[in-house]
Coordinates of C-alpha atoms and ligand atoms in Angstrom, one line a residue:
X1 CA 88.0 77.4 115.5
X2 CA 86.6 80.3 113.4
X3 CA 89.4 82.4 111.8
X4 CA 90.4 85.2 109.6
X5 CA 93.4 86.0 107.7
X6 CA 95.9 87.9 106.0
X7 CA 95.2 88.0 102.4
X8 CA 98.6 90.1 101.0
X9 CA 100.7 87.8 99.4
X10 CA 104.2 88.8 99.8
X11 CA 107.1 86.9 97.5
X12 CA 109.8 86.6 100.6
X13 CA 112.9 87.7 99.0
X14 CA 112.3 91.1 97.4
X15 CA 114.2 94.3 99.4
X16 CA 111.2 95.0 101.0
X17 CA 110.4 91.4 102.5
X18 CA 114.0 91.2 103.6
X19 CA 113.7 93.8 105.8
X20 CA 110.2 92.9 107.1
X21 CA 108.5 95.0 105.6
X22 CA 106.1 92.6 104.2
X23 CA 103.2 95.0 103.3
X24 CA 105.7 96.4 100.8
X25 CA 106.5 93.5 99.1
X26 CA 107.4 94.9 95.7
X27 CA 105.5 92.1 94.1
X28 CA 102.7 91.9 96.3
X29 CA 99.8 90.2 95.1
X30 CA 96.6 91.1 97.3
X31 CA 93.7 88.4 97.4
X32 CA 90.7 89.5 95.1
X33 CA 93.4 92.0 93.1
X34 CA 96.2 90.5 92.0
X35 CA 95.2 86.4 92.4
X36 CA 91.7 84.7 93.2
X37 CA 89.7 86.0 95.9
X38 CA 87.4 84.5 98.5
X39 CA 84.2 84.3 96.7
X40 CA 84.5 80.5 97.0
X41 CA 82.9 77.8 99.8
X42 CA 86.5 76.7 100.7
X43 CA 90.2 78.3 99.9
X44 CA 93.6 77.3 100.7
X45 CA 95.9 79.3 103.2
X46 CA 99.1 79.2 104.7
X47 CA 99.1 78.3 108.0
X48 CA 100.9 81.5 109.0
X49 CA 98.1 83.9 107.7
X50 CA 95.7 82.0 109.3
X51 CA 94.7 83.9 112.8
X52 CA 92.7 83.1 115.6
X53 CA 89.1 84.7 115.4
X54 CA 88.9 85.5 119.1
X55 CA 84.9 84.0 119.2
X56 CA 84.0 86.6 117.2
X57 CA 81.0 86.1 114.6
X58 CA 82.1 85.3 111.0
X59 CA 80.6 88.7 109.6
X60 CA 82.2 90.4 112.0
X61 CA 85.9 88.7 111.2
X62 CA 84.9 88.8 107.5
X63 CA 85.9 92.9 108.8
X64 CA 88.6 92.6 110.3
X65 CA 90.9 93.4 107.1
X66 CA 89.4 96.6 105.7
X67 CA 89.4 98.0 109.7
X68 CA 93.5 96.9 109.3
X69 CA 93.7 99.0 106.4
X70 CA 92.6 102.0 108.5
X71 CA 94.7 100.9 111.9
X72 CA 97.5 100.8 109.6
X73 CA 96.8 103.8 108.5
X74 CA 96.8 105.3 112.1
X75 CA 100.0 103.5 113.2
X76 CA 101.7 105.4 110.9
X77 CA 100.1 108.4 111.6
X78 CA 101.9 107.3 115.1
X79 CA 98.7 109.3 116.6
X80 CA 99.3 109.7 120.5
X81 CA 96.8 110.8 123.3
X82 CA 95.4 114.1 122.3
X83 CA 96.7 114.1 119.1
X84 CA 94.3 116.2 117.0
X85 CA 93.5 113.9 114.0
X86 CA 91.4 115.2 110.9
X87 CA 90.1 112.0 108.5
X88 CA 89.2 112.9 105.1
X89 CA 86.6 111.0 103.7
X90 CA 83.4 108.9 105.7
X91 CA 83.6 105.8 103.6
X92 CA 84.4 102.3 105.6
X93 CA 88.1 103.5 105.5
X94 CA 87.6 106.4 106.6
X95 CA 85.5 105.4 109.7
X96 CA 87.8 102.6 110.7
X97 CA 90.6 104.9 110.5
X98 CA 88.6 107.7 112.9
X99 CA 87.5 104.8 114.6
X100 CA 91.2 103.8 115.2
X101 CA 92.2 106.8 115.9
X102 CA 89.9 107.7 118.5
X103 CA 90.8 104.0 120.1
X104 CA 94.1 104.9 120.3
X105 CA 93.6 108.6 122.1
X106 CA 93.2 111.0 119.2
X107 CA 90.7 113.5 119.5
X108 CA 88.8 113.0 116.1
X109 CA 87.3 115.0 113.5
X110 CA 86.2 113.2 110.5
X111 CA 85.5 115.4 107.0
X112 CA 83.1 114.1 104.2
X113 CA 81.1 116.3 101.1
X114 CA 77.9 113.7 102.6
X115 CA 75.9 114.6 105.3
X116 CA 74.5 111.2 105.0
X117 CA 78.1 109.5 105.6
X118 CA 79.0 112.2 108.3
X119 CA 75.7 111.2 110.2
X120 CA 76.7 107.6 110.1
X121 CA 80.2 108.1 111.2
X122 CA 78.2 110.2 114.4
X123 CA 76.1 107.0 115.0
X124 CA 79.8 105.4 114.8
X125 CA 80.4 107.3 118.0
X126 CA 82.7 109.7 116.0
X127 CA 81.4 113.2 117.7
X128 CA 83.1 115.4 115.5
X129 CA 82.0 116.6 112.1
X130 CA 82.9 118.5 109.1
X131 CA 81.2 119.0 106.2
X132 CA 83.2 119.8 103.5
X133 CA 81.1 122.5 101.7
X134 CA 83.9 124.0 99.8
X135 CA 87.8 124.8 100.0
X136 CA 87.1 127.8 101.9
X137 CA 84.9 126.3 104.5
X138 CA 86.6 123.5 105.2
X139 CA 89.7 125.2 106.6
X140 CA 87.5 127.7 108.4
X141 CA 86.1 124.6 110.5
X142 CA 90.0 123.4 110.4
X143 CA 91.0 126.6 111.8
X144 CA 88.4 126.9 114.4
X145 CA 88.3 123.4 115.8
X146 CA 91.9 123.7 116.3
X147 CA 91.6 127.3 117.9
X148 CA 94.1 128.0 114.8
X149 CA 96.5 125.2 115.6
X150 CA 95.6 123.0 112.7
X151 CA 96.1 119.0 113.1
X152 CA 98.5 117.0 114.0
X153 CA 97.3 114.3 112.1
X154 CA 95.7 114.3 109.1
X155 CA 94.4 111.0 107.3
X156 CA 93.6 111.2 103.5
X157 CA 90.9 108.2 102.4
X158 CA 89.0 109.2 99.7
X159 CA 90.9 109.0 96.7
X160 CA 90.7 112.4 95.7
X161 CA 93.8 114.3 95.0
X162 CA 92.0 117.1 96.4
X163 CA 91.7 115.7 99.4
X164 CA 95.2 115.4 99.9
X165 CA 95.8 118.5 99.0
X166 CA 93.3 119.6 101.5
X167 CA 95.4 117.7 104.3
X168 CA 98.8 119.9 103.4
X169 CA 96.3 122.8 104.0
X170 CA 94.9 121.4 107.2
X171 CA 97.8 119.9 108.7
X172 CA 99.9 122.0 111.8
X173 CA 103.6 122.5 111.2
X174 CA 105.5 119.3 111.4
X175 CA 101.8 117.7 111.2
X176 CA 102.2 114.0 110.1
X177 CA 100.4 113.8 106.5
X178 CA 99.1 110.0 105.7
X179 CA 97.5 108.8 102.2
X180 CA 95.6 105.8 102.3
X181 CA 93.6 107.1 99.4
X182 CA 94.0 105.2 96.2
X183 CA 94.1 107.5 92.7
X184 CA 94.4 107.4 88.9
X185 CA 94.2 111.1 89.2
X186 CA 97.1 113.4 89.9
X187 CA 97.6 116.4 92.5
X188 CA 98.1 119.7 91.8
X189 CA 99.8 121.5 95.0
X190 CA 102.6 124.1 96.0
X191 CA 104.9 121.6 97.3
X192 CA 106.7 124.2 99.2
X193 CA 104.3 123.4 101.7
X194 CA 106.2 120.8 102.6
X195 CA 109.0 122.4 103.5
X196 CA 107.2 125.5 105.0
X197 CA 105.3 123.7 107.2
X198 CA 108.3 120.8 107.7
X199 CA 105.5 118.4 107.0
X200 CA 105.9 114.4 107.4
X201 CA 104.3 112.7 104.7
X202 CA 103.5 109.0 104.7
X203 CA 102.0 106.3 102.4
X204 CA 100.0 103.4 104.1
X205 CA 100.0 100.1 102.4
X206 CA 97.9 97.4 103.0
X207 CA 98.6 96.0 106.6
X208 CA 101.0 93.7 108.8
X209 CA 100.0 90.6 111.1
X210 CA 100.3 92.8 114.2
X211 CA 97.6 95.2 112.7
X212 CA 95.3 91.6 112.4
X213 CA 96.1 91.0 115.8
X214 CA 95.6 94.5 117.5
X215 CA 92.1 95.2 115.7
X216 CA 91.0 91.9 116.5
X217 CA 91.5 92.3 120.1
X218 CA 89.8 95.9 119.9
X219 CA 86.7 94.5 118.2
X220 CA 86.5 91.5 120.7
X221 CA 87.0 94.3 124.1
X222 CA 84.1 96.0 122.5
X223 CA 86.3 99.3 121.5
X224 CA 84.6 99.2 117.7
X225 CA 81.6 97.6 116.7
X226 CA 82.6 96.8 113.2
X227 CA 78.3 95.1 112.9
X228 CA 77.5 99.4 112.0
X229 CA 79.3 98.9 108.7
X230 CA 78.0 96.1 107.1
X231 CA 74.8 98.0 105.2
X232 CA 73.2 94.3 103.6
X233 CA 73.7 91.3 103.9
X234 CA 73.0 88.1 100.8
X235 CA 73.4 84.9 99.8
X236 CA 76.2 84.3 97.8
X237 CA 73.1 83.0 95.2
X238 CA 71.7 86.7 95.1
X239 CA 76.0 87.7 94.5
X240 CA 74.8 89.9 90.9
X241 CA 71.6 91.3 92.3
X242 CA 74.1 92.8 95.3
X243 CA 76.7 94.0 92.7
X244 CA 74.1 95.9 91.0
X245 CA 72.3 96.9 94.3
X246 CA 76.0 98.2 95.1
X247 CA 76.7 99.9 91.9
X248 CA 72.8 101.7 92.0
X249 CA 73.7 102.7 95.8
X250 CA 77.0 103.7 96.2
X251 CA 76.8 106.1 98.3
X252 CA 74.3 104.3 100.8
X253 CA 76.0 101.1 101.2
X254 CA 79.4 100.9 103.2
X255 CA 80.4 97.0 103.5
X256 CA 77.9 94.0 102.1
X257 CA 78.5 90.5 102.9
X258 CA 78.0 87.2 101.4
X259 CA 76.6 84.0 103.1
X260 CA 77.6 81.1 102.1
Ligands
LIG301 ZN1 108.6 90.7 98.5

């Protein structure tokens, strides 16, 4: 059996594990982060973060946990049927997120300063685009894809506090606000917003077994074709020529995978 699994190391007994809330763990160690990675012909798991691949290809498993990142993401967005869902930033998180988003009944806008990542996440089968020119432009395509409404949902994945400042601009009142943008940078906002617009803002943290489960199942009924994200593919021999081939093409490359 081909599988995939969880690689969030959780220590079992903090406040957060007690309560299930395992993605919390307060001294979480990710795989590749905090401990050793995969980058190896053979690991060790625990059985219980082992799950069942479904058929599906390795390099399309070897997916499975950035696209849990964004369906996390989405879950606690909560986004319902016909929720209108703006997702800042094209990057692979961002995409999975839409991607989610859209599975799950939103009606999807994503937002990038690239019109190369934009016309990707188009070719994802995301219809909806915004490029984000400027401040001013953005919330003028806000405002008129919304009809003035603004969105119920707006998804901050780029890392940029600016972008999440955008997202208290572009969200409707009582809009539900989610960072799964990483930053060393910090925000500079009126943060009466929040009570203004009686916003609901949420952090999204790594992922939970059901999120492995539920995106698996998506990706093996055909709802996301996670094969439009990997950009290259080498063998793990070639592993510093594809660093540097990463580092020269940022902006090009999405998700590159080693075979081993
Ligand atoms: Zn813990």
């Amino acid at each position: 059996m081909i599988v995939t699994c969880n690689p969030y190391f959780n220590c079992g007994s903090c406040y957060s594990c007690r309560r299930g809330l395992v993605n919390c763990c307060t001294h979480n160690e990710t795989m590749g982060v905090q401990r050793e990675g995969a980058f190896a012909e053979y690991i060790s798991m625990p059985y219980e973060r082992i799950y069942d691949g479904q058929g599906l290809e390795p390099r399309i498993l070897s997916l499975i946990e950035p696209f849990c990142i964004s369906s996390h993401a989405v879950n606690r967005a909560d986004v319902r049927e016909g929720d209108r869902v703006l997702v800042m930033g094209s990057g692979t998180i961002g995409l999975l997120a839409a991607v989610a988003a859209a599975i799950r009944g939103g009606e999807v806008y994503i937002s990038d300063i690239s019109e190369e990542k934009l016309a990707f996440a188009e070719k994802m089968g995301i219809r909806h685009t915004i490029l984000n020119r400027s401040k001013e432009a953005l919330l003028e395509a806000v405002s008129q894809a919304t009809d003035g409404d603004y969105f119920d949902v707006c998804i901050e994945a780029t890392g940029v506090p600016e972008a999440f400042v955008d997202c208290i601009d572009a969200a409707a009142f009582q809009g539900r606000i989610v960072d799964v943008g990483v930053s060393k940078r910090n925000a500079d906002f009126r943060y009466t917003e929040i009570q203004r617009k009686e916003l609901n803002i949420m952090g999204s943290r790594a992922a939970l077994k059901t999120d492995f489960l539920q995106t698996i199942q998506w990706v093996k009924e055909g709802k996301a074709d996670l094969s439009r994200i990997i950009s290259r593919e080498y063998p793990m021999e070639k592993a510093e020529e594809a660093f540097k081939d990463l580092d020269a093409n940022s902006s090009e490359i999405l998700k590159m995978i080693f075979k081993f």
